XYZ file of C-alpha atoms in Angstrom:
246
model
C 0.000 0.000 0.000
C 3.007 2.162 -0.050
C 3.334 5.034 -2.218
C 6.498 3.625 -5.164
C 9.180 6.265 -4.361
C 11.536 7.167 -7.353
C 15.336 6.893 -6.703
C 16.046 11.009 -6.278
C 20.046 11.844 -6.795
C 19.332 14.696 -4.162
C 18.782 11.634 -1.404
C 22.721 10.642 -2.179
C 23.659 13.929 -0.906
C 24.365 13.905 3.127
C 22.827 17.254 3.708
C 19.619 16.333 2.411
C 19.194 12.946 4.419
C 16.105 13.344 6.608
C 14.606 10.644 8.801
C 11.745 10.660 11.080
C 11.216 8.793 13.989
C 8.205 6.315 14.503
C 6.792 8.178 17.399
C 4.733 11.146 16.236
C 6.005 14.714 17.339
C 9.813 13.323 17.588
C 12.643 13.378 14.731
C 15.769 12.935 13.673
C 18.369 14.349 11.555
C 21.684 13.900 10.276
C 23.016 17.153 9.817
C 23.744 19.684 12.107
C 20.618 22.172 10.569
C 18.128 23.709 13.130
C 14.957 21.036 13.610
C 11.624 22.233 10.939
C 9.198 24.618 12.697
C 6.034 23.178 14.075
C 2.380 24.743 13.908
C 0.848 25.848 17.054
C -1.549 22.844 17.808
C -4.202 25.680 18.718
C -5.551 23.280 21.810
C -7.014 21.029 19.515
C -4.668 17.784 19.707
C -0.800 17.341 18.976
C -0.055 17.804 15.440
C 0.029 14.386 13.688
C 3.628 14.088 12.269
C 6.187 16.646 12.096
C 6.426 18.098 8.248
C 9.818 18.645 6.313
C 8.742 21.469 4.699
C 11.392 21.226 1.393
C 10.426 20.620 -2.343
C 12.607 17.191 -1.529
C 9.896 15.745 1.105
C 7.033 16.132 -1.255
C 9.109 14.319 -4.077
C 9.806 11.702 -1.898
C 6.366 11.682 -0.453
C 4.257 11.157 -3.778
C 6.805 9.417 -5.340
C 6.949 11.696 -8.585
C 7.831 15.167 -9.141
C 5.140 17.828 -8.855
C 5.574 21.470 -10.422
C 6.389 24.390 -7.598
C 2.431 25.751 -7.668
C 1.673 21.994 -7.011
C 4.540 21.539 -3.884
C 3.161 25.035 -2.964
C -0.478 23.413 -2.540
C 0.567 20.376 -1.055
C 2.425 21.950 1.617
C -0.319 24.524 2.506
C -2.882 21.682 3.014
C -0.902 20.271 5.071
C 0.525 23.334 7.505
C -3.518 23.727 8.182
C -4.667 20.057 8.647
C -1.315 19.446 11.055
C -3.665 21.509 13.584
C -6.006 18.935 13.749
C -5.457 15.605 15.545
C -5.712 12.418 13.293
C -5.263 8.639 13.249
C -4.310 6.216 10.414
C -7.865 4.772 8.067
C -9.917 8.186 9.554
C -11.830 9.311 5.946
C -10.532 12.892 4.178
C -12.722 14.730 1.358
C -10.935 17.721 -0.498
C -13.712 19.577 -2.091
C -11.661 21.386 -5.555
C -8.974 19.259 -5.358
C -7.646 20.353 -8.565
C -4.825 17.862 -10.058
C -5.308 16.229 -6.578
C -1.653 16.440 -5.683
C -2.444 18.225 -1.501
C -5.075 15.382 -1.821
C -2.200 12.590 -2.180
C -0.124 14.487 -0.060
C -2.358 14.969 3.106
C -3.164 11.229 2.767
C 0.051 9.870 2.359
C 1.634 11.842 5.505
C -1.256 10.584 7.986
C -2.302 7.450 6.258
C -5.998 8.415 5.504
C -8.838 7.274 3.346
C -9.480 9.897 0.918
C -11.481 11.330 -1.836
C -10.771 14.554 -4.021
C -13.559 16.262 -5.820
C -13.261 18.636 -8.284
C -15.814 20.185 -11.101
C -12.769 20.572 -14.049
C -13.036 17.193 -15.772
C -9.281 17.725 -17.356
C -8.207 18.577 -13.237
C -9.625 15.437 -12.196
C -8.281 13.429 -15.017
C -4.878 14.467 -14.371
C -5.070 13.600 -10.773
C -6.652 9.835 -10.952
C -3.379 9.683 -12.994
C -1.195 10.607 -10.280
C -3.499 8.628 -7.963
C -3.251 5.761 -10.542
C -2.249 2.285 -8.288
C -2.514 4.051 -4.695
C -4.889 2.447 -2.532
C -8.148 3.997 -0.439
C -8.010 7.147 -2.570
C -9.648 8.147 -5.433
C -11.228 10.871 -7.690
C -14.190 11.984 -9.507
C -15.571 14.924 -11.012
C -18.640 16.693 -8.758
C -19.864 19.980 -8.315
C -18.868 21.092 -4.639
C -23.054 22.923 -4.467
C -23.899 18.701 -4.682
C -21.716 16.249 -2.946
C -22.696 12.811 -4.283
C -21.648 11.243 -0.591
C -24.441 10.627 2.192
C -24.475 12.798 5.620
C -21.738 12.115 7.917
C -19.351 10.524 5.547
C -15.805 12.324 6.360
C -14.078 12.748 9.316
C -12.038 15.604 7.771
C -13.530 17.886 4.919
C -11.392 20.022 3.580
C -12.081 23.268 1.283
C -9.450 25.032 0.236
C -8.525 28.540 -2.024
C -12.227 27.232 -4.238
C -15.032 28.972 -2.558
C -13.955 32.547 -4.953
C -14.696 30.011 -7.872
C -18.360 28.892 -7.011
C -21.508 30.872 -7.289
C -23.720 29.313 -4.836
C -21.334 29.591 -1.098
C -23.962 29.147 1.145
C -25.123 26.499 -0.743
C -21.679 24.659 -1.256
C -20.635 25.661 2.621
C -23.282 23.728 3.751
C -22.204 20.750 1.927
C -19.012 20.507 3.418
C -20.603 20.348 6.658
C -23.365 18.028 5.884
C -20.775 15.382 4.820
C -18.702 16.115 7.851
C -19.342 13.695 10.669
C -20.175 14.843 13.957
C -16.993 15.671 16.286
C -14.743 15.608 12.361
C -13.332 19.125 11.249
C -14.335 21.437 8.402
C -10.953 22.992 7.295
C -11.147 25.973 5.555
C -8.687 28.668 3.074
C -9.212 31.407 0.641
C -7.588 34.283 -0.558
C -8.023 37.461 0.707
C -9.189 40.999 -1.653
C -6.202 41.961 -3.570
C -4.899 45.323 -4.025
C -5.022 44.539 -7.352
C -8.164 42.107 -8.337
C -7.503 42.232 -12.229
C -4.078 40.779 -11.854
C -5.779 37.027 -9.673
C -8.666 37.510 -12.649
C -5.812 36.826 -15.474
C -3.857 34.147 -13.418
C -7.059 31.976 -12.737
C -8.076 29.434 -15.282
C -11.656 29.238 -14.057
C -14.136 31.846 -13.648
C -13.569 34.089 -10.278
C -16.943 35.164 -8.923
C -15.243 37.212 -6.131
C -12.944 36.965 -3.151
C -15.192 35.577 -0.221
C -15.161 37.406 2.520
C -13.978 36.108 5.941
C -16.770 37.243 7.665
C -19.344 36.004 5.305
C -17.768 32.310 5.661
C -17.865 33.139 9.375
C -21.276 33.453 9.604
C -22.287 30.238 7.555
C -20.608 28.397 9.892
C -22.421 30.193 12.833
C -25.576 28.931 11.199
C -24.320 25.752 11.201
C -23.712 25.504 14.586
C -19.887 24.504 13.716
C -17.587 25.214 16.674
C -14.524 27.324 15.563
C -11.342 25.605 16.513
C -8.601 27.801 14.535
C -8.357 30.893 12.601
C -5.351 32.842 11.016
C -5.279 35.800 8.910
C -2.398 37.022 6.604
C -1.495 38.810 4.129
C -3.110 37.906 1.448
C -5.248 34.719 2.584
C -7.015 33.105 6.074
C -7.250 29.868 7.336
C -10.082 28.710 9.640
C -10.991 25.213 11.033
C -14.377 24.463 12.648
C -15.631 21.232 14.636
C -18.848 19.791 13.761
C -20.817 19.514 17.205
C -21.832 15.801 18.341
């Protein structure tokens, strides 16, 4: 069930020679660099594993070499799910997972069972290709305002930099937490307003309906009765995670 891992020339080198320990939340390393940076665990549970956060680790984790935007997304899903406790077989759904490659990665790092969604047919076709042979993940093309899955499927349902593509929010919002299962996580990213909106509009490939606004996400999941666990605001994006009540 292991992902195949491609011989990489950089692994030959002893800088680059990373090894983790078994026990979650220790490491190892054989060189004399300072130890990666952890998330703050924002009183929700230890974070999982501790992340290598290097173009090298996500090589070595997928097995196959993904283009900078793509090591760029997988290491941003996982620096907000490592603020969420998990344990190995628990079930992930990445609503607009795009080529799927943060799917793959989240999966691979905490061994879950996962599924990636995404409305772009040629998105989704390129990532059952990368998911091509790994088990207890797979891919399909849905529209995130209809999740084909039955209530309380996911113990993890992640949404991430998609809501400024979809018309209906309220609609799709409340499909993320209708799938979620009671005491699982909605996780939650978007970008912020630019200073400069027509420069995003030319870089996206798919139609932008506008930049959601934090507070309008906020108060869908105040209707929903979702518990906020985490929130973070930068520059130019925020990052919240909510707990579905029991």
């Amino acid at each position: 069930g292991a992902y195949p891992v491609k011989p990489n020339p950089i692994a030959s080198s002893a800088a680059a020679k990373v090894e983790l320990s078994a026990t979650p939340g220790t490491w190892e390393r054989k060189t004399n660099s300072k130890p990666p940076t952890r998330a703050k665990s924002a009183g929700i549970g230890e974070c999982s594993s501790v992340i290598i956060k290097s173009a090298y680790h996500v090589h070595m984790s997928l097995g196959q070499a993904l283009s900078r935007l793509d090591r760029k997304a997988a290491l941003r899903a996982q620096d907000l799910f490592q603020h969420v406790e998990s344990h190995p077989g628990q079930t992930y759904l990445d609503v607009g997972c795009g080529n799927g490659a943060a799917t793959l990665y989240v999966a691979r790092l905490s061994k879950l069972t996962a599924a990636g969604v995404d409305i772009d047919e040629e998105e989704i076709a390129l990532a059952q290709e990368k998911g091509k042979g790994v088990p207890d993940i797979h891919f399909q093309v849905v529209n995130a305002e209809h999740l084909p899955f039955p209530d309380a499927s996911f113990d993890y349902v992640a949404c991430q930099y998609v809501m400024h593509h979809v018309p209906g929010r309220r609609a799709a919002f409340q499909e993320l937490v209708r799938v979620t299962k009671p005491g699982g996580y909605v996780l939650f990213s978007d970008l912020r307003l630019p200073l400069c909106p027509g420069y995003w509009k030319d870089r996206f490939k798919r139609k932008l309906h506008s930049f959601p606004k934090r507070e309008e996400i906020e108060s869908f999941a105040r209707d929903s009765l979702l518990v906020q666990k985490f929130s973070e605001t930068r520059l130019t994006q925020y990052d919240l995670i909510w707990q579905k009540p029991t």
